[in-house]
JSON list of C-alpha atoms and ligand atoms in Angstrom, two decimals:
[
{"chain": "Q", "resi": 19, "resn": "MET", "atom": "CA", "xyz": [9.82, 18.82, -7.32]},
{"chain": "Q", "resi": 20, "resn": "LYS", "atom": "CA", "xyz": [8.87, 15.18, -7.12]},
{"chain": "Q", "resi": 21, "resn": "SER", "atom": "CA", "xyz": [6.37, 16.05, -4.44]},
{"chain": "Q", "resi": 22, "resn": "LEU", "atom": "CA", "xyz": [4.73, 18.74, -6.56]},
{"chain": "Q", "resi": 23, "resn": "PHE", "atom": "CA", "xyz": [4.63, 16.43, -9.54]},
{"chain": "Q", "resi": 24, "resn": "ALA", "atom": "CA", "xyz": [2.98, 13.59, -7.62]},
{"chain": "Q", "resi": 25, "resn": "THR", "atom": "CA", "xyz": [0.40, 15.95, -6.16]},
{"chain": "Q", "resi": 26, "resn": "GLY", "atom": "CA", "xyz": [-0.35, 17.37, -9.61]},
{"chain": "Q", "resi": 27, "resn": "LEU", "atom": "CA", "xyz": [-0.65, 13.92, -11.13]},
{"chain": "Q", "resi": 28, "resn": "LEU", "atom": "CA", "xyz": [-3.11, 12.76, -8.51]},
{"chain": "Q", "resi": 29, "resn": "MET", "atom": "CA", "xyz": [-5.19, 15.88, -8.96]},
{"chain": "Q", "resi": 30, "resn": "VAL", "atom": "CA", "xyz": [-5.31, 15.23, -12.69]},
{"chain": "Q", "resi": 31, "resn": "LEU", "atom": "CA", "xyz": [-6.43, 11.69, -12.01]},
{"chain": "Q", "resi": 32, "resn": "GLY", "atom": "CA", "xyz": [-9.15, 13.10, -9.80]},
{"chain": "Q", "resi": 33, "resn": "THR", "atom": "CA", "xyz": [-8.30, 10.92, -6.85]},
{"chain": "Q", "resi": 34, "resn": "SER", "atom": "CA", "xyz": [-7.02, 13.64, -4.56]},
{"chain": "Q", "resi": 35, "resn": "VAL", "atom": "CA", "xyz": [-9.26, 14.65, -1.72]},
{"chain": "Q", "resi": 36, "resn": "MET", "atom": "CA", "xyz": [-6.59, 15.47, 0.86]},
{"chain": "Q", "resi": 37, "resn": "ALA", "atom": "CA", "xyz": [-3.35, 17.39, 0.58]},
{"chain": "Q", "resi": 38, "resn": "GLN", "atom": "CA", "xyz": [-0.43, 15.02, 0.11]},
{"chain": "Q", "resi": 39, "resn": "ASP", "atom": "CA", "xyz": [3.00, 15.28, 1.60]},
{"chain": "Q", "resi": 40, "resn": "VAL", "atom": "CA", "xyz": [5.54, 13.01, -0.10]},
{"chain": "Q", "resi": 41, "resn": "THR", "atom": "CA", "xyz": [8.29, 13.88, 2.39]},
{"chain": "Q", "resi": 42, "resn": "ALA", "atom": "CA", "xyz": [6.10, 12.94, 5.34]},
{"chain": "Q", "resi": 43, "resn": "GLY", "atom": "CA", "xyz": [5.09, 9.82, 3.41]},
{"chain": "Q", "resi": 44, "resn": "ALA", "atom": "CA", "xyz": [8.74, 8.81, 3.02]},
{"chain": "Q", "resi": 45, "resn": "ARG", "atom": "CA", "xyz": [9.35, 9.26, 6.73]},
{"chain": "Q", "resi": 46, "resn": "GLU", "atom": "CA", "xyz": [6.25, 7.33, 7.73]},
{"chain": "Q", "resi": 47, "resn": "PHE", "atom": "CA", "xyz": [6.91, 4.54, 5.23]},
{"chain": "Q", "resi": 48, "resn": "GLU", "atom": "CA", "xyz": [10.38, 4.12, 6.73]},
{"chain": "Q", "resi": 49, "resn": "ARG", "atom": "CA", "xyz": [8.97, 4.16, 10.24]},
{"chain": "Q", "resi": 50, "resn": "GLN", "atom": "CA", "xyz": [5.85, 2.03, 9.81]},
{"chain": "Q", "resi": 51, "resn": "CYS", "atom": "CA", "xyz": [6.23, -0.22, 6.78]},
{"chain": "Q", "resi": 52, "resn": "THR", "atom": "CA", "xyz": [9.85, -1.27, 6.24]},
{"chain": "Q", "resi": 53, "resn": "ALA", "atom": "CA", "xyz": [9.79, -3.91, 8.99]},
{"chain": "Q", "resi": 54, "resn": "CYS", "atom": "CA", "xyz": [7.80, -5.99, 6.49]},
{"chain": "Q", "resi": 55, "resn": "HIS", "atom": "CA", "xyz": [8.03, -4.33, 3.06]},
{"chain": "Q", "resi": 56, "resn": "VAL", "atom": "CA", "xyz": [10.70, -3.30, 0.58]},
{"chain": "Q", "resi": 57, "resn": "VAL", "atom": "CA", "xyz": [10.34, -1.10, -2.50]},
{"chain": "Q", "resi": 58, "resn": "GLN", "atom": "CA", "xyz": [12.51, -2.66, -5.16]},
{"chain": "Q", "resi": 59, "resn": "THR", "atom": "CA", "xyz": [12.50, -2.04, -8.91]},
{"chain": "Q", "resi": 60, "resn": "PRO", "atom": "CA", "xyz": [12.21, -4.93, -11.37]},
{"chain": "Q", "resi": 61, "resn": "GLY", "atom": "CA", "xyz": [15.92, -4.30, -12.05]},
{"chain": "Q", "resi": 62, "resn": "GLY", "atom": "CA", "xyz": [16.74, -4.99, -8.40]},
{"chain": "Q", "resi": 63, "resn": "ASP", "atom": "CA", "xyz": [17.38, -1.44, -7.14]},
{"chain": "Q", "resi": 64, "resn": "THR", "atom": "CA", "xyz": [16.14, -1.01, -3.58]},
{"chain": "Q", "resi": 65, "resn": "LEU", "atom": "CA", "xyz": [14.43, 2.39, -3.34]},
{"chain": "Q", "resi": 66, "resn": "ALA", "atom": "CA", "xyz": [13.17, 2.03, 0.23]},
{"chain": "Q", "resi": 67, "resn": "GLY", "atom": "CA", "xyz": [13.45, -0.44, 3.06]},
{"chain": "Q", "resi": 68, "resn": "ARG", "atom": "CA", "xyz": [15.96, -3.09, 3.94]},
{"chain": "Q", "resi": 69, "resn": "ASN", "atom": "CA", "xyz": [14.79, -6.06, 1.91]},
{"chain": "Q", "resi": 70, "resn": "ALA", "atom": "CA", "xyz": [12.13, -7.28, 4.35]},
{"chain": "Q", "resi": 71, "resn": "ARG", "atom": "CA", "xyz": [10.02, -10.02, 2.76]},
{"chain": "Q", "resi": 72, "resn": "THR", "atom": "CA", "xyz": [7.25, -10.59, 5.29]},
{"chain": "Q", "resi": 73, "resn": "GLY", "atom": "CA", "xyz": [5.02, -8.51, 3.03]},
{"chain": "Q", "resi": 74, "resn": "PRO", "atom": "CA", "xyz": [5.14, -8.07, -0.76]},
{"chain": "Q", "resi": 75, "resn": "ASN", "atom": "CA", "xyz": [7.46, -5.66, -2.55]},
{"chain": "Q", "resi": 76, "resn": "LEU", "atom": "CA", "xyz": [5.46, -2.41, -2.86]},
{"chain": "Q", "resi": 77, "resn": "TYR", "atom": "CA", "xyz": [7.19, -1.06, -5.98]},
{"chain": "Q", "resi": 78, "resn": "GLY", "atom": "CA", "xyz": [4.55, 0.34, -8.34]},
{"chain": "Q", "resi": 79, "resn": "ILE", "atom": "CA", "xyz": [1.72, -0.56, -5.96]},
{"chain": "Q", "resi": 80, "resn": "ALA", "atom": "CA", "xyz": [-0.31, 2.63, -6.65]},
{"chain": "Q", "resi": 81, "resn": "GLY", "atom": "CA", "xyz": [-2.78, 1.66, -9.36]},
{"chain": "Q", "resi": 82, "resn": "ALA", "atom": "CA", "xyz": [-1.57, -1.96, -9.48]},
{"chain": "Q", "resi": 83, "resn": "PRO", "atom": "CA", "xyz": [-3.87, -4.98, -9.20]},
{"chain": "Q", "resi": 84, "resn": "VAL", "atom": "CA", "xyz": [-4.56, -6.16, -5.66]},
{"chain": "Q", "resi": 85, "resn": "ALA", "atom": "CA", "xyz": [-2.46, -9.23, -4.80]},
{"chain": "Q", "resi": 86, "resn": "GLY", "atom": "CA", "xyz": [-0.87, -8.99, -8.23]},
{"chain": "Q", "resi": 87, "resn": "ARG", "atom": "CA", "xyz": [2.74, -9.95, -7.63]},
{"chain": "Q", "resi": 88, "resn": "ASP", "atom": "CA", "xyz": [3.79, -13.43, -8.64]},
{"chain": "Q", "resi": 89, "resn": "ASP", "atom": "CA", "xyz": [6.78, -13.44, -6.26]},
{"chain": "Q", "resi": 90, "resn": "PHE", "atom": "CA", "xyz": [4.61, -13.33, -3.12]},
{"chain": "Q", "resi": 91, "resn": "ARG", "atom": "CA", "xyz": [2.25, -15.86, -1.57]},
{"chain": "Q", "resi": 92, "resn": "TYR", "atom": "CA", "xyz": [-0.83, -13.87, -0.55]},
{"chain": "Q", "resi": 93, "resn": "SER", "atom": "CA", "xyz": [-3.53, -14.89, 1.92]},
{"chain": "Q", "resi": 94, "resn": "ASP", "atom": "CA", "xyz": [-6.64, -16.49, 0.43]},
{"chain": "Q", "resi": 95, "resn": "SER", "atom": "CA", "xyz": [-8.65, -13.36, 1.30]},
{"chain": "Q", "resi": 96, "resn": "LEU", "atom": "CA", "xyz": [-6.33, -10.87, -0.39]},
{"chain": "Q", "resi": 97, "resn": "SER", "atom": "CA", "xyz": [-6.05, -13.18, -3.41]},
{"chain": "Q", "resi": 98, "resn": "ALA", "atom": "CA", "xyz": [-9.86, -13.35, -3.58]},
{"chain": "Q", "resi": 99, "resn": "ALA", "atom": "CA", "xyz": [-10.04, -9.54, -3.46]},
{"chain": "Q", "resi": 100, "resn": "GLY", "atom": "CA", "xyz": [-7.55, -9.45, -6.35]},
{"chain": "Q", "resi": 101, "resn": "GLU", "atom": "CA", "xyz": [-9.67, -11.89, -8.34]},
{"chain": "Q", "resi": 102, "resn": "THR", "atom": "CA", "xyz": [-12.57, -9.42, -8.30]},
{"chain": "Q", "resi": 103, "resn": "GLY", "atom": "CA", "xyz": [-10.41, -7.14, -10.48]},
{"chain": "Q", "resi": 104, "resn": "GLN", "atom": "CA", "xyz": [-9.84, -4.59, -7.71]},
{"chain": "Q", "resi": 105, "resn": "VAL", "atom": "CA", "xyz": [-6.81, -2.32, -8.09]},
{"chain": "Q", "resi": 106, "resn": "TRP", "atom": "CA", "xyz": [-5.00, -0.22, -5.50]},
{"chain": "Q", "resi": 107, "resn": "THR", "atom": "CA", "xyz": [-6.70, 3.12, -5.99]},
{"chain": "Q", "resi": 108, "resn": "GLN", "atom": "CA", "xyz": [-5.80, 5.77, -3.46]},
{"chain": "Q", "resi": 109, "resn": "GLU", "atom": "CA", "xyz": [-9.09, 5.15, -1.70]},
{"chain": "Q", "resi": 110, "resn": "ALA", "atom": "CA", "xyz": [-8.57, 1.37, -1.47]},
{"chain": "Q", "resi": 111, "resn": "PHE", "atom": "CA", "xyz": [-4.97, 1.79, -0.32]},
{"chain": "Q", "resi": 112, "resn": "VAL", "atom": "CA", "xyz": [-5.89, 4.24, 2.45]},
{"chain": "Q", "resi": 113, "resn": "ALA", "atom": "CA", "xyz": [-8.75, 2.06, 3.73]},
{"chain": "Q", "resi": 114, "resn": "TYR", "atom": "CA", "xyz": [-6.66, -1.12, 3.60]},
{"chain": "Q", "resi": 115, "resn": "ALA", "atom": "CA", "xyz": [-3.69, 0.49, 5.38]},
{"chain": "Q", "resi": 116, "resn": "GLN", "atom": "CA", "xyz": [-5.95, 1.64, 8.19]},
{"chain": "Q", "resi": 117, "resn": "ASP", "atom": "CA", "xyz": [-7.62, -1.74, 8.70]},
{"chain": "Q", "resi": 118, "resn": "PRO", "atom": "CA", "xyz": [-6.69, -4.59, 6.33]},
{"chain": "Q", "resi": 119, "resn": "ASN", "atom": "CA", "xyz": [-9.25, -7.07, 7.65]},
{"chain": "Q", "resi": 120, "resn": "ALA", "atom": "CA", "xyz": [-12.14, -4.60, 7.68]},
{"chain": "Q", "resi": 121, "resn": "TRP", "atom": "CA", "xyz": [-11.30, -3.67, 4.09]},
{"chain": "Q", "resi": 122, "resn": "LEU", "atom": "CA", "xyz": [-11.20, -7.34, 3.05]},
{"chain": "Q", "resi": 123, "resn": "ARG", "atom": "CA", "xyz": [-14.52, -8.07, 4.77]},
{"chain": "Q", "resi": 124, "resn": "ALA", "atom": "CA", "xyz": [-16.18, -5.17, 2.97]},
{"chain": "Q", "resi": 125, "resn": "GLN", "atom": "CA", "xyz": [-14.64, -6.09, -0.39]},
{"chain": "Q", "resi": 126, "resn": "LEU", "atom": "CA", "xyz": [-15.59, -9.74, -0.18]},
{"chain": "Q", "resi": 127, "resn": "ASN", "atom": "CA", "xyz": [-18.81, -9.20, 1.74]},
{"chain": "Q", "resi": 128, "resn": "ASP", "atom": "CA", "xyz": [-17.68, -11.92, 4.11]},
{"chain": "Q", "resi": 129, "resn": "ARG", "atom": "CA", "xyz": [-17.23, -11.42, 7.84]},
{"chain": "Q", "resi": 130, "resn": "ARG", "atom": "CA", "xyz": [-14.73, -14.25, 8.03]},
{"chain": "Q", "resi": 131, "resn": "SER", "atom": "CA", "xyz": [-12.29, -12.68, 5.57]},
{"chain": "Q", "resi": 132, "resn": "ARG", "atom": "CA", "xyz": [-8.87, -12.33, 7.07]},
{"chain": "Q", "resi": 133, "resn": "GLY", "atom": "CA", "xyz": [-5.55, -11.34, 5.54]},
{"chain": "Q", "resi": 134, "resn": "ARG", "atom": "CA", "xyz": [-1.99, -11.62, 6.75]},
{"chain": "Q", "resi": 135, "resn": "MET", "atom": "CA", "xyz": [-1.05, -7.98, 7.18]},
{"chain": "Q", "resi": 136, "resn": "ALA", "atom": "CA", "xyz": [-0.93, -7.45, 10.93]},
{"chain": "Q", "resi": 137, "resn": "TYR", "atom": "CA", "xyz": [-0.57, -3.70, 10.94]},
{"chain": "Q", "resi": 138, "resn": "GLN", "atom": "CA", "xyz": [-2.83, -0.63, 10.93]},
{"chain": "Q", "resi": 139, "resn": "VAL", "atom": "CA", "xyz": [-1.98, 2.98, 10.12]},
{"chain": "Q", "resi": 140, "resn": "ARG", "atom": "CA", "xyz": [-3.67, 5.25, 12.64]},
{"chain": "Q", "resi": 141, "resn": "GLU", "atom": "CA", "xyz": [-4.40, 8.37, 10.55]},
{"chain": "Q", "resi": 142, "resn": "ALA", "atom": "CA", "xyz": [-5.90, 8.46, 7.05]},
{"chain": "Q", "resi": 143, "resn": "GLN", "atom": "CA", "xyz": [-3.62, 11.42, 6.28]},
{"chain": "Q", "resi": 144, "resn": "THR", "atom": "CA", "xyz": [-0.55, 9.26, 6.96]},
{"chain": "Q", "resi": 145, "resn": "ALA", "atom": "CA", "xyz": [-1.79, 6.61, 4.53]},
{"chain": "Q", "resi": 146, "resn": "VAL", "atom": "CA", "xyz": [-2.49, 9.31, 1.92]},
{"chain": "Q", "resi": 147, "resn": "ASP", "atom": "CA", "xyz": [1.09, 10.60, 2.32]},
{"chain": "Q", "resi": 148, "resn": "ILE", "atom": "CA", "xyz": [2.59, 7.09, 2.09]},
{"chain": "Q", "resi": 149, "resn": "HIS", "atom": "CA", "xyz": [0.53, 6.44, -1.05]},
{"chain": "Q", "resi": 150, "resn": "ALA", "atom": "CA", "xyz": [1.86, 9.68, -2.62]},
{"chain": "Q", "resi": 151, "resn": "TYR", "atom": "CA", "xyz": [5.41, 8.69, -1.67]},
{"chain": "Q", "resi": 152, "resn": "LEU", "atom": "CA", "xyz": [5.10, 5.22, -3.22]},
{"chain": "Q", "resi": 153, "resn": "LEU", "atom": "CA", "xyz": [3.68, 6.78, -6.38]},
{"chain": "Q", "resi": 154, "resn": "SER", "atom": "CA", "xyz": [6.58, 9.26, -6.53]},
{"chain": "Q", "resi": 155, "resn": "LEU", "atom": "CA", "xyz": [9.11, 6.39, -6.54]},
{"chain": "Q", "resi": 156, "resn": "VAL", "atom": "CA", "xyz": [7.82, 5.01, -9.83]},
{"chain": "Q", "resi": 157, "resn": "GLU", "atom": "CA", "xyz": [8.23, 8.20, -11.87]},
{"chain": "F", "resi": 21, "resn": "HEC", "atom": "C1", "xyz": [3.97, -6.69, 10.30]},
{"chain": "F", "resi": 21, "resn": "HEC", "atom": "C2", "xyz": [4.25, -6.72, 8.90]},
{"chain": "F", "resi": 21, "resn": "HEC", "atom": "C3", "xyz": [3.66, -5.63, 8.04]},
{"chain": "F", "resi": 21, "resn": "HEC", "atom": "C4", "xyz": [3.73, -4.26, 8.21]},
{"chain": "F", "resi": 21, "resn": "HEC", "atom": "C5", "xyz": [4.37, -3.50, 9.35]},
{"chain": "F", "resi": 21, "resn": "HEC", "atom": "C6", "xyz": [3.08, -3.69, 7.06]},
{"chain": "F", "resi": 21, "resn": "HEC", "atom": "N1", "xyz": [2.64, -4.67, 6.22]},
{"chain": "F", "resi": 21, "resn": "HEC", "atom": "FE1", "xyz": [1.67, -4.39, 4.44]},
{"chain": "F", "resi": 21, "resn": "HEC", "atom": "N2", "xyz": [1.52, -6.40, 4.20]},
{"chain": "F", "resi": 21, "resn": "HEC", "atom": "C7", "xyz": [2.03, -7.35, 5.06]},
{"chain": "F", "resi": 21, "resn": "HEC", "atom": "C8", "xyz": [1.67, -8.68, 4.60]},
{"chain": "F", "resi": 21, "resn": "HEC", "atom": "C9", "xyz": [2.05, -10.00, 5.25]},
{"chain": "F", "resi": 21, "resn": "HEC", "atom": "C10", "xyz": [0.92, -8.49, 3.42]},
{"chain": "F", "resi": 21, "resn": "HEC", "atom": "C11", "xyz": [0.21, -9.57, 2.58]},
{"chain": "F", "resi": 21, "resn": "HEC", "atom": "C12", "xyz": [-1.21, -9.66, 3.16]},
{"chain": "F", "resi": 21, "resn": "HEC", "atom": "C13", "xyz": [-2.05, -10.84, 2.71]},
{"chain": "F", "resi": 21, "resn": "HEC", "atom": "O1", "xyz": [-1.56, -11.68, 1.92]},
{"chain": "F", "resi": 21, "resn": "HEC", "atom": "O2", "xyz": [-3.20, -10.91, 3.18]},
{"chain": "F", "resi": 21, "resn": "HEC", "atom": "C14", "xyz": [0.86, -7.05, 3.19]},
{"chain": "F", "resi": 21, "resn": "HEC", "atom": "C15", "xyz": [0.23, -6.45, 2.10]},
{"chain": "F", "resi": 21, "resn": "HEC", "atom": "C16", "xyz": [0.20, -5.11, 1.84]},
{"chain": "F", "resi": 21, "resn": "HEC", "atom": "C17", "xyz": [-0.39, -4.50, 0.68]},
{"chain": "F", "resi": 21, "resn": "HEC", "atom": "C18", "xyz": [-1.03, -5.24, -0.49]},
{"chain": "F", "resi": 21, "resn": "HEC", "atom": "C19", "xyz": [0.03, -5.41, -1.57]},
{"chain": "F", "resi": 21, "resn": "HEC", "atom": "C20", "xyz": [-0.39, -6.16, -2.83]},
{"chain": "F", "resi": 21, "resn": "HEC", "atom": "O3", "xyz": [0.52, -6.65, -3.53]},
{"chain": "F", "resi": 21, "resn": "HEC", "atom": "O4", "xyz": [-1.58, -6.25, -3.14]},
{"chain": "F", "resi": 21, "resn": "HEC", "atom": "C21", "xyz": [-0.25, -3.16, 0.82]},
{"chain": "F", "resi": 21, "resn": "HEC", "atom": "C22", "xyz": [-0.75, -2.10, -0.13]},
{"chain": "F", "resi": 21, "resn": "HEC", "atom": "C23", "xyz": [0.46, -2.92, 2.06]},
{"chain": "F", "resi": 21, "resn": "HEC", "atom": "N3", "xyz": [0.71, -4.13, 2.65]},
{"chain": "F", "resi": 21, "resn": "HEC", "atom": "C24", "xyz": [0.80, -1.68, 2.54]},
{"chain": "F", "resi": 21, "resn": "HEC", "atom": "C25", "xyz": [1.48, -1.47, 3.75]},
{"chain": "F", "resi": 21, "resn": "HEC", "atom": "C26", "xyz": [1.85, -0.17, 4.23]},
{"chain": "F", "resi": 21, "resn": "HEC", "atom": "C27", "xyz": [1.59, 1.13, 3.50]},
{"chain": "F", "resi": 21, "resn": "HEC", "atom": "C28", "xyz": [2.47, -0.34, 5.43]},
{"chain": "F", "resi": 21, "resn": "HEC", "atom": "C29", "xyz": [3.00, 0.69, 6.38]},
{"chain": "F", "resi": 21, "resn": "HEC", "atom": "C30", "xyz": [2.05, 1.68, 6.83]},
{"chain": "F", "resi": 21, "resn": "HEC", "atom": "C31", "xyz": [2.45, -1.77, 5.71]},
{"chain": "F", "resi": 21, "resn": "HEC", "atom": "N4", "xyz": [1.87, -2.41, 4.66]},
{"chain": "F", "resi": 21, "resn": "HEC", "atom": "C32", "xyz": [2.97, -2.34, 6.86]},
{"chain": "F", "resi": 21, "resn": "HEC", "atom": "C33", "xyz": [2.74, -7.11, 6.21]},
{"chain": "F", "resi": 21, "resn": "HEC", "atom": "C34", "xyz": [2.98, -5.86, 6.77]}
]
């Protein structure tokens, strides 16, 4: 049900270009992201991951401001991208997950931009699924 709801919501928002699989997203998040990220509610409930703090808590990241958490020290480049008012749309999230530094360079129009996330998702579809999964956790 959650999966259908998240898919419907994204279609309403007009951001859906690919089919989204929340279950696959959950599996891939666990496999590829939890070494560095947790998903924890403001109340302290851990919804995914094992409390890794190398990267920021990704609770509510879909639609949130870039580099918007005050409990994480972001790189200068990601902070600068946040200062432009950019939010984590599905499109931004998918591009960033596939190549964080390339996304930062394009956003900031600066070839020297460099963030601290040392990871790249191989397939766009996987990033789309992870995005749908993270969105489903907030409902
Ligand atoms: C090796 C550690 C590592 C892995 C693995 C990793 N990340 Fe990150 N991630 C980071 C770090 C560190 C940052 C902060 C980057 C910066 O400040 O430039 C970050 C930042 C982010 C942000 C920006 C959050 C914000 O508050 O603006 C998103 C979105 C994100 N990661 C998604 C993912 C996803 C999705 C995965 C799994 C596919 C993943 N990351 C895997 C380390 C990691």
